[in-house]
Tab-separated table of C-alpha atoms and ligand atoms in Angstrom:
chain	number	residue	atom	x	y	z
A	75	MET	CA	41.444	38.778	27.359
A	76	ALA	CA	37.853	37.032	26.979
A	77	GLU	CA	39.499	33.822	27.101
A	78	ALA	CA	41.730	34.280	30.520
A	79	HIS	CA	38.148	35.361	32.255
A	80	ALA	CA	36.436	32.456	30.973
A	81	LYS	CA	35.172	29.922	33.502
A	82	LYS	CA	36.951	26.779	33.886
A	83	ARG	CA	34.696	23.790	33.567
A	84	ILE	CA	34.802	20.899	35.827
A	85	ALA	CA	33.999	17.479	35.467
A	86	ILE	CA	33.995	15.868	39.145
A	87	PHE	CA	33.994	12.170	38.920
A	88	GLY	CA	33.277	11.013	42.343
A	89	SER	CA	31.369	13.933	43.494
A	90	THR	CA	29.750	12.522	46.395
A	91	GLY	CA	33.108	11.303	47.905
A	92	SER	CA	35.277	13.205	50.644
A	93	ILE	CA	37.443	14.875	47.704
A	94	GLY	CA	34.212	15.400	45.419
A	95	THR	CA	32.207	17.189	47.896
A	96	GLN	CA	35.614	19.419	49.271
A	97	ALA	CA	35.803	19.920	45.561
A	98	LEU	CA	32.340	21.598	45.246
A	99	GLU	CA	33.177	23.684	48.230
A	100	VAL	CA	35.859	25.123	46.369
A	101	ILE	CA	34.082	25.651	43.376
A	102	ARG	CA	31.147	27.219	45.346
A	103	THR	CA	33.626	29.657	46.851
A	104	TYR	CA	34.903	30.583	43.314
A	105	PRO	CA	31.930	30.819	41.492
A	106	ASP	CA	33.587	33.759	38.887
A	107	LEU	CA	36.185	30.976	38.207
A	108	LEU	CA	34.969	28.012	38.158
A	109	GLU	CA	31.688	25.920	36.990
A	110	VAL	CA	30.301	22.314	37.031
A	111	GLU	CA	29.981	20.620	34.178
A	112	ILE	CA	29.775	16.782	34.975
A	113	LEU	CA	29.088	14.875	38.312
A	114	THR	CA	29.137	11.332	38.801
A	115	ALA	CA	28.385	8.950	41.946
A	116	GLN	CA	28.059	5.276	42.402
A	117	THR	CA	25.668	4.933	44.950
A	118	LYS	CA	24.505	8.340	46.943
A	119	GLU	CA	21.939	9.205	44.462
A	120	ASP	CA	20.104	11.785	46.998
A	121	LEU	CA	23.368	13.759	47.412
A	122	LEU	CA	24.178	13.505	43.543
A	123	ILE	CA	20.527	15.106	43.247
A	124	ALA	CA	20.859	17.823	45.381
A	125	GLN	CA	24.590	18.425	43.833
A	126	ALA	CA	22.815	18.847	40.447
A	127	LEU	CA	20.207	21.113	41.521
A	128	GLU	CA	22.483	23.110	43.231
A	129	PHE	CA	25.622	23.466	40.385
A	130	ARG	CA	23.665	22.976	37.320
A	131	PRO	CA	26.088	20.637	35.486
A	132	ASN	CA	25.345	19.419	31.573
A	133	ALA	CA	25.646	16.195	32.763
A	134	VAL	CA	25.592	13.332	35.509
A	135	VAL	CA	26.357	9.742	35.981
A	136	ILE	CA	24.631	7.517	38.599
A	137	GLY	CA	26.669	4.121	38.773
A	138	GLU	CA	24.009	1.889	40.335
A	139	GLU	CA	21.654	1.544	37.204
A	140	LYS	CA	18.699	0.558	39.509
A	141	LYS	CA	18.695	4.328	40.826
A	142	TYR	CA	18.763	5.574	37.265
A	143	GLU	CA	14.826	6.234	37.399
A	144	LYS	CA	14.741	8.264	40.509
A	145	VAL	CA	17.478	10.588	39.122
A	146	LYS	CA	16.175	10.937	36.046
A	147	ALA	CA	12.889	11.976	37.722
A	148	ALA	CA	14.345	14.185	40.168
A	149	LEU	CA	16.244	16.107	37.379
A	150	ALA	CA	13.144	16.139	34.745
A	151	SER	CA	12.377	19.601	34.973
A	152	THR	CA	15.709	20.432	34.188
A	153	ASP	CA	17.717	20.055	31.212
A	154	ILE	CA	20.388	18.157	32.738
A	155	LYS	CA	21.453	15.040	30.913
A	156	VAL	CA	21.282	12.078	33.030
A	157	PHE	CA	23.138	8.636	32.411
A	158	CYS	CA	23.928	5.634	34.153
A	159	GLY	CA	26.231	2.672	34.524
A	160	GLU	CA	29.845	2.065	34.279
A	161	GLU	CA	30.360	2.793	30.538
A	162	ALA	CA	28.600	5.920	30.612
A	163	LEU	CA	31.819	7.107	32.850
A	164	GLU	CA	33.969	6.920	29.856
A	165	GLU	CA	31.175	8.261	27.633
A	166	VAL	CA	30.992	11.361	29.642
A	167	ALA	CA	34.787	11.486	30.139
A	168	ASP	CA	34.956	11.815	26.229
A	169	PHE	CA	32.740	14.852	26.506
A	170	ASP	CA	34.456	18.163	24.781
A	171	THR	CA	32.757	20.296	27.082
A	172	TYR	CA	34.836	20.438	30.050
A	173	ASP	CA	38.223	21.831	30.426
A	174	ILE	CA	39.407	19.826	33.859
A	175	MET	CA	38.499	16.580	35.347
A	176	LEU	CA	38.670	15.918	38.751
A	177	ALA	CA	39.357	12.308	38.818
A	178	ALA	CA	38.051	11.722	42.520
A	179	ILE	CA	36.624	8.286	42.069
A	180	VAL	CA	38.562	5.706	44.643
A	181	GLY	CA	40.260	2.927	43.473
A	182	PHE	CA	40.709	0.964	40.141
A	183	ALA	CA	37.384	2.005	39.043
A	184	GLY	CA	38.911	5.234	38.493
A	185	LEU	CA	41.367	4.192	35.692
A	186	LYS	CA	39.321	3.844	32.692
A	187	PRO	CA	37.722	7.410	32.736
A	188	THR	CA	40.724	9.097	33.701
A	189	LEU	CA	42.627	7.391	30.736
A	190	LYS	CA	39.908	8.308	28.524
A	191	ALA	CA	40.182	12.118	29.747
A	192	VAL	CA	43.974	11.831	29.379
A	193	SER	CA	43.918	10.494	25.494
A	194	LYS	CA	41.778	13.240	24.990
A	195	GLY	CA	44.282	15.557	26.258
A	196	LYS	CA	42.121	16.838	29.133
A	197	MET	CA	43.894	18.370	32.027
A	198	ILE	CA	43.578	16.166	35.066
A	199	ALA	CA	43.512	17.043	38.677
A	200	LEU	CA	44.299	13.729	40.122
A	201	ALA	CA	43.135	12.691	43.586
A	202	ASN	CA	42.684	8.834	42.270
A	203	LYS	CA	46.184	7.460	43.011
A	204	GLU	CA	45.045	4.159	42.274
A	205	THR	CA	44.932	4.997	38.396
A	206	LEU	CA	48.844	5.459	38.602
A	207	VAL	CA	49.416	2.654	40.953
A	208	VAL	CA	47.912	0.465	38.375
A	209	ALA	CA	48.834	1.611	35.168
A	210	GLY	CA	51.460	4.651	35.652
A	211	ASP	CA	53.361	3.821	32.775
A	212	ILE	CA	50.351	4.018	30.161
A	213	VAL	CA	48.594	6.922	31.555
A	214	MET	CA	52.173	9.036	31.610
A	215	LYS	CA	52.988	7.997	28.186
A	216	THR	CA	49.370	8.920	26.799
A	217	ALA	CA	49.559	12.209	29.040
A	218	LEU	CA	53.024	12.914	27.336
A	219	GLU	CA	51.861	12.030	23.978
A	220	LYS	CA	48.464	13.983	24.228
A	221	ARG	CA	49.836	17.023	26.298
A	222	ALA	CA	47.356	16.205	29.019
A	223	PRO	CA	48.911	18.033	32.165
A	224	ILE	CA	48.103	15.997	35.316
A	225	ILE	CA	48.203	18.130	38.138
A	226	PRO	CA	48.277	16.027	41.778
A	227	VAL	CA	45.707	16.401	44.312
A	228	ASP	CA	47.082	14.190	47.006
A	229	SER	CA	48.646	16.456	49.471
A	230	GLU	CA	51.951	14.779	49.346
A	231	HIS	CA	52.235	14.979	45.823
A	232	SER	CA	50.855	18.567	45.591
A	233	ALA	CA	53.407	19.805	47.784
A	234	ILE	CA	56.219	17.847	45.785
A	235	PHE	CA	54.654	19.542	42.708
A	236	GLN	CA	54.687	23.042	44.404
A	237	CYS	CA	57.893	22.572	45.297
A	238	LEU	CA	59.006	22.115	41.815
A	239	VAL	CA	57.302	25.169	40.305
A	240	GLY	CA	60.285	27.153	38.618
A	241	GLU	CA	62.782	24.261	39.193
A	242	SER	CA	62.339	22.518	35.577
A	243	ARG	CA	65.751	22.657	34.744
A	244	ASN	CA	67.092	21.199	38.145
A	245	PRO	CA	67.113	17.429	38.631
A	246	ILE	CA	65.665	16.383	41.717
A	247	GLU	CA	67.912	14.198	44.070
A	248	LYS	CA	65.249	12.617	45.948
A	249	ILE	CA	61.922	13.210	47.497
A	250	ILE	CA	60.562	12.617	50.808
A	251	LEU	CA	57.224	11.689	51.457
A	252	THR	CA	55.788	12.667	54.812
A	253	ALA	CA	53.272	10.419	56.647
A	254	SER	CA	51.199	11.072	59.565
A	255	GLY	CA	51.640	7.286	61.045
A	256	GLY	CA	47.933	6.995	61.178
A	257	PRO	CA	46.047	6.076	64.135
A	258	PHE	CA	48.335	3.106	64.955
A	259	LEU	CA	51.641	4.935	65.162
A	260	GLY	CA	53.974	3.189	67.625
A	261	LYS	CA	51.600	0.190	68.087
A	262	LYS	CA	53.026	-3.453	67.627
A	263	PRO	CA	51.610	-6.624	66.106
A	264	ASN	CA	50.078	-8.020	69.034
A	265	PHE	CA	48.109	-4.726	69.265
A	266	LEU	CA	47.223	-4.497	65.716
A	267	VAL	CA	45.826	-8.091	65.485
A	268	ASN	CA	42.828	-6.830	67.567
A	269	VAL	CA	42.032	-3.681	65.678
A	270	LYS	CA	38.531	-3.323	64.763
A	271	ARG	CA	37.033	-1.421	61.519
A	272	ASP	CA	35.796	1.399	63.917
A	273	HIS	CA	39.017	2.183	65.682
A	274	ALA	CA	41.275	2.121	62.087
A	275	LEU	CA	38.707	4.578	60.625
A	276	GLN	CA	39.876	7.261	63.083
A	277	HIS	CA	42.155	9.162	61.534
A	278	PRO	CA	44.147	11.554	63.787
A	279	ASN	CA	44.919	14.571	60.902
A	280	TRP	CA	42.505	13.797	58.082
A	281	SER	CA	38.674	12.923	57.230
A	282	MET	CA	38.632	10.971	54.178
A	283	GLY	CA	36.634	8.017	52.506
A	284	ALA	CA	36.740	4.396	54.458
A	285	LYS	CA	38.892	3.191	51.678
A	286	ILE	CA	42.032	5.519	52.202
A	287	THR	CA	41.498	5.789	55.907
A	288	ILE	CA	42.013	1.994	56.263
A	289	ASP	CA	44.851	2.450	53.972
A	290	SER	CA	46.471	5.105	56.396
A	291	ALA	CA	46.086	3.133	59.148
A	292	THR	CA	47.957	0.176	57.228
A	293	LEU	CA	50.493	2.378	55.818
A	294	MET	CA	49.519	1.213	52.274
A	295	ASN	CA	48.536	4.574	51.277
A	296	LYS	CA	52.019	5.623	51.617
A	297	GLY	CA	53.084	2.735	49.820
A	298	LEU	CA	50.765	3.686	47.079
A	299	GLU	CA	51.865	7.369	47.253
A	300	MET	CA	55.556	6.007	46.607
A	301	ILE	CA	54.567	4.726	43.332
A	302	GLU	CA	52.388	7.343	42.524
A	303	ALA	CA	55.108	9.778	42.971
A	304	LYS	CA	57.521	7.663	41.115
A	305	TRP	CA	54.967	8.043	38.035
A	306	LEU	CA	54.158	11.860	38.464
A	307	PHE	CA	57.716	12.863	38.615
A	308	ASN	CA	59.489	10.512	36.882
A	309	LEU	CA	61.715	9.222	39.430
A	310	GLU	CA	63.833	6.214	40.366
A	311	PRO	CA	62.665	3.697	43.252
A	312	HIS	CA	65.599	4.770	45.263
A	313	GLN	CA	64.788	8.698	45.028
A	314	VAL	CA	61.531	7.972	46.933
A	315	GLU	CA	61.646	8.147	50.671
A	316	VAL	CA	59.140	8.029	53.360
A	317	VAL	CA	59.655	9.612	56.780
A	318	ILE	CA	56.723	9.826	59.360
A	319	HIS	CA	55.815	13.205	60.680
A	320	PRO	CA	52.943	12.958	62.956
A	321	GLN	CA	51.799	16.240	62.674
A	322	SER	CA	50.979	16.599	58.886
A	323	ILE	CA	52.119	20.102	58.600
A	324	ILE	CA	55.051	19.399	56.175
A	325	HIS	CA	53.164	18.038	53.351
A	326	SER	CA	56.474	16.607	51.689
A	327	MET	CA	59.652	17.755	50.302
A	328	VAL	CA	62.190	17.655	47.327
A	329	GLN	CA	65.757	17.754	48.040
A	330	PHE	CA	67.875	19.145	44.869
A	331	GLU	CA	71.294	18.167	43.697
A	332	ASP	CA	73.034	20.916	45.475
A	333	GLY	CA	71.639	19.363	48.914
A	334	SER	CA	68.875	22.000	49.441
A	335	ILE	CA	65.608	20.909	50.458
A	336	LYS	CA	62.306	22.459	49.721
A	337	ALA	CA	59.128	21.567	51.775
A	338	GLN	CA	55.548	22.813	51.435
A	339	MET	CA	53.501	23.525	54.632
A	340	GLY	CA	50.293	24.358	56.066
A	341	LEU	CA	47.480	23.005	58.071
A	342	PRO	CA	45.893	19.616	56.894
A	343	ASP	CA	43.204	20.696	54.889
A	344	MET	CA	42.577	18.898	51.446
A	345	LYS	CA	40.368	21.898	50.071
A	346	LEU	CA	44.059	23.791	49.703
A	347	PRO	CA	45.295	21.141	47.004
A	348	ILE	CA	42.110	20.838	45.481
A	349	GLN	CA	41.912	24.272	44.963
A	350	TYR	CA	45.556	24.604	44.233
A	351	ALA	CA	44.819	21.959	41.189
A	352	LEU	CA	41.653	23.407	39.824
A	353	CYS	CA	43.251	27.021	39.744
A	354	PHE	CA	46.726	26.496	38.752
A	355	PRO	CA	48.897	28.155	38.112
A	356	GLU	CA	47.254	30.646	40.324
A	357	ARG	CA	46.874	30.693	43.721
A	358	MET	CA	43.400	32.064	45.031
A	359	LYS	CA	43.039	34.230	47.755
A	360	SER	CA	41.208	32.152	50.684
A	361	SER	CA	40.199	32.293	54.165
A	362	TYR	CA	40.877	28.877	55.340
A	363	PRO	CA	42.514	29.088	58.938
A	364	ARG	CA	46.228	29.873	58.962
A	365	MET	CA	49.241	28.177	60.691
A	366	ASN	CA	50.529	29.432	63.935
A	367	PHE	CA	53.733	27.950	64.406
A	368	ARG	CA	53.544	29.071	68.091
A	369	LYS	CA	51.228	26.424	68.763
A	370	TYR	CA	53.741	23.717	67.125
A	371	PRO	CA	56.747	24.249	69.402
A	372	ALA	CA	57.958	20.941	67.739
A	373	LEU	CA	57.574	19.331	64.447
A	374	ASN	CA	58.876	15.287	64.670
A	375	PHE	CA	60.107	13.006	62.291
A	376	GLU	CA	61.047	9.449	62.736
A	377	GLU	CA	61.874	6.173	60.589
A	378	PRO	CA	58.704	4.067	59.651
A	379	ASP	CA	58.480	0.972	61.675
A	380	TYR	CA	58.356	-1.474	58.489
A	381	LYS	CA	58.428	-4.646	60.687
A	382	THR	CA	54.898	-3.717	61.801
A	383	PHE	CA	53.605	-1.887	58.947
A	384	ARG	CA	54.816	-4.581	56.149
A	385	ASN	CA	52.806	-3.192	53.513
A	386	LEU	CA	55.452	-0.470	53.401
A	387	GLY	CA	58.100	-3.119	52.332
A	388	LEU	CA	55.499	-4.749	50.024
A	389	ALA	CA	54.767	-1.410	48.053
A	390	THR	CA	58.309	-0.633	47.843
A	391	GLU	CA	58.872	-4.284	46.422
A	392	ALA	CA	56.421	-3.489	43.927
A	393	LEU	CA	57.736	-0.013	43.060
A	394	GLN	CA	61.056	-1.784	42.670
A	395	LYS	CA	59.878	-4.786	40.726
A	396	GLY	CA	57.795	-2.855	38.430
A	397	GLY	CA	55.896	-4.161	35.790
A	398	ASN	CA	52.226	-5.406	36.740
A	399	MET	CA	53.373	-5.826	40.568
A	400	ALA	CA	51.748	-2.530	41.553
A	401	CYS	CA	48.469	-3.836	39.925
A	402	ILE	CA	48.490	-6.907	41.790
A	403	LEU	CA	49.274	-4.979	45.110
A	404	ASN	CA	46.505	-2.564	44.390
A	405	ALA	CA	44.006	-5.451	43.332
A	406	ALA	CA	44.447	-7.467	46.447
A	407	ASN	CA	44.613	-4.458	48.677
A	408	GLU	CA	41.547	-3.088	47.490
A	409	ILE	CA	39.408	-6.350	48.111
A	410	ALA	CA	41.371	-7.200	51.337
A	411	VAL	CA	40.225	-3.592	52.748
A	412	TRP	CA	36.510	-4.033	51.460
A	413	ALA	CA	36.406	-7.781	53.446
A	414	PHE	CA	38.098	-5.760	56.558
A	415	LEU	CA	35.441	-3.148	56.145
A	416	LYS	CA	32.439	-5.878	56.371
A	417	ASN	CA	34.480	-7.430	59.583
A	418	ARG	CA	35.166	-10.505	57.150
A	419	ILE	CA	38.907	-10.491	58.079
A	420	GLY	CA	41.254	-8.986	60.639
A	421	PHE	CA	43.652	-5.978	60.303
A	422	LEU	CA	46.595	-7.495	59.852
A	423	ASP	CA	45.017	-10.332	57.465
A	424	ILE	CA	45.052	-7.334	55.028
A	425	THR	CA	49.156	-7.569	54.682
A	426	ALA	CA	48.851	-11.369	54.431
A	427	VAL	CA	46.590	-11.363	51.733
A	428	VAL	CA	48.407	-8.696	49.648
A	429	GLU	CA	51.838	-10.465	50.074
A	430	LYS	CA	50.133	-13.969	49.287
A	431	THR	CA	48.520	-12.548	46.314
A	432	MET	CA	51.696	-10.669	44.980
A	433	GLN	CA	53.466	-14.466	45.070
A	434	GLN	CA	50.927	-16.092	43.227
A	435	ILE	CA	50.085	-13.860	40.259
A	436	SER	CA	51.910	-14.317	37.067
A	437	PHE	CA	54.529	-11.592	36.884
A	438	ILE	CA	54.443	-9.701	33.625
A	439	GLU	CA	57.378	-7.200	32.849
A	440	LYS	CA	55.825	-4.863	30.259
A	441	PRO	CA	51.911	-5.300	30.431
A	442	THR	CA	49.508	-4.477	28.228
A	443	LEU	CA	46.428	-2.499	29.121
A	444	GLN	CA	44.271	-5.310	28.674
A	445	GLU	CA	46.845	-7.380	30.702
A	446	TYR	CA	46.708	-4.610	33.504
A	447	PHE	CA	42.661	-5.344	33.615
A	448	ASP	CA	43.539	-9.033	33.568
A	449	SER	CA	46.056	-9.074	36.365
A	450	ASP	CA	43.445	-7.214	38.370
A	451	GLY	CA	40.721	-9.452	37.948
A	452	GLU	CA	43.126	-12.404	38.480
A	453	ALA	CA	44.492	-10.925	41.893
A	454	ARG	CA	40.901	-10.164	42.818
A	455	ASN	CA	39.755	-13.519	42.314
A	456	PHE	CA	42.899	-15.110	43.903
A	457	ALA	CA	42.513	-12.663	46.800
A	458	ALA	CA	38.676	-13.516	47.471
A	459	ASN	CA	39.267	-17.169	47.284
A	460	LEU	CA	42.009	-16.729	50.025
A	461	MET	CA	39.777	-15.016	52.367
A	462	LYS	CA	36.886	-17.292	51.137
A	463	LEU	CA	34.492	-14.542	50.650
B	618	NAD	P1	35.100	8.181	48.999
B	618	NAD	O1	34.905	6.840	49.116
B	618	NAD	O2	34.714	9.527	49.954
B	618	NAD	O3	34.436	8.824	47.559
B	618	NAD	C1	34.736	7.961	46.351
B	618	NAD	C2	33.807	8.429	45.131
B	618	NAD	O4	33.852	7.662	43.800
B	618	NAD	C3	32.116	8.544	45.603
B	618	NAD	O5	31.713	9.925	44.778
B	618	NAD	C4	31.753	7.051	44.948
B	618	NAD	O6	30.350	7.551	44.553
B	618	NAD	C5	32.445	6.857	43.709
B	618	NAD	N1	32.640	5.690	43.438
B	618	NAD	C6	33.127	4.867	44.483
B	618	NAD	N2	33.098	3.557	43.512
B	618	NAD	C7	32.821	3.741	42.451
B	618	NAD	C8	32.949	2.923	41.248
B	618	NAD	N3	33.031	1.535	41.300
B	618	NAD	N4	32.692	3.429	40.369
B	618	NAD	C9	32.388	4.783	39.957
B	618	NAD	N5	32.524	5.318	40.978
B	618	NAD	C10	32.777	5.095	42.103
B	618	NAD	O7	36.566	8.383	48.524
B	618	NAD	P2	37.690	9.768	48.902
B	618	NAD	O8	37.954	9.624	50.060
B	618	NAD	O9	37.181	11.131	48.490
B	618	NAD	O10	38.746	9.320	47.621
B	618	NAD	C11	38.734	9.376	46.379
B	618	NAD	C12	39.980	9.090	45.782
B	618	NAD	O11	41.176	10.269	45.841
B	618	NAD	C13	40.897	7.789	46.180
B	618	NAD	O12	41.831	7.545	45.179
B	618	NAD	C14	41.530	8.602	47.359
B	618	NAD	O13	42.952	7.534	47.371
B	618	NAD	C15	42.171	9.719	46.641
B	618	NAD	N6	42.648	10.630	47.995
B	618	NAD	C16	41.518	10.774	48.906
B	618	NAD	C17	41.977	11.901	49.960
B	618	NAD	C18	41.049	12.588	50.897
B	618	NAD	O14	41.268	13.306	51.928
B	618	NAD	N7	39.956	11.705	51.063
B	618	NAD	C19	43.623	12.532	50.085
B	618	NAD	C20	44.394	11.985	49.004
B	618	NAD	C21	44.001	11.241	48.076
B	619	MG	MG1	48.113	11.422	50.778
């Protein structure tokens, strides 16, 4: 009995981000069930300090080393351990003292600490989709060997995961990932060519970190999610389908072999999939606003515009090709999105950079982990040169 009531100790990697801060809201709501063991942040030291003083974790990591002294001094009167730098992320991921890692770092930077936690057999609440895009085969194989459960936090994958509860013996015919279409749904290249950063950062349905918001505008986010889904649910590329659903009420669907389709629905709010992952297999009572069908006389669905949003085609190619292709796509995209956010390249250039990088970097059919790191580095260098960064 005692064990069933013990609190789950959560390590939030990327606690100052959009997912990280919403996860802390969830933990604040269920203090009898969840507690914070580790918090990590790259740059926002003031927010990290405030979070640490409120939630009293065992340890915090500040990525930027020059901020270490400030964080250390601010927490000097507590017994919270303070670490800094990239390697510290793996060191704290290696701690025995937490139960669930919430992987909420953005981008490739999340891979190493997440893989460390997986190799320790920890439960992972996975928001950081790039971990699976880059090295999905190695991450999933390790998870299987070490019996590390990976519970998706990405809303589409959480939806699919929820649809699959109780269906373990029933093969999936296909999954249907829904996409809002982002702020530029229906627009054509002659419009997109002039799009600026601030416009692309306005997402109609979700408030998220900058990188994923741009990925949603270019539809690369859906491309990354196709690859994420392949690894999470052990699918063949042809079993992953995308449909545009502008209202973001159906978060995704599973079609079984009898033709029956299950969908998971709700108002778009990331706290729901975060909470589901942290509390799994229980569903906790919540007071979030409820869906009222009368306010949605129609839910719409349409085919994505592959001609305009070519990232979807590039991601499909990477999905089909396998090997290090998705790693290359991801690296080029990360650096191109960064350049776009700095107003260094145009909106359509993001896709051009990804495409050229995919053509240029050597393909490896079955990469080792080191080869994934090398491909990531090569792709970043090539893309940076292309953009004259
Ligand atoms: P964000 O930019 O808001 O936050 C990112 C967090 O990672 C911050 O805490 C930051 O300090 C940390 N970080 C950034 N760079 C780092 C580095 N190099 N090393 C270590 N830490 C670093 O991002 P987000 O929107 O919260 O997204 C986080 C992840 O979750 C992404 O992979 C994203 O695709 C995924 N995700 C987010 C949402 C959402 O609604 N925000 C939805 C689905 C999936
Ligand atoms: Mg998503």
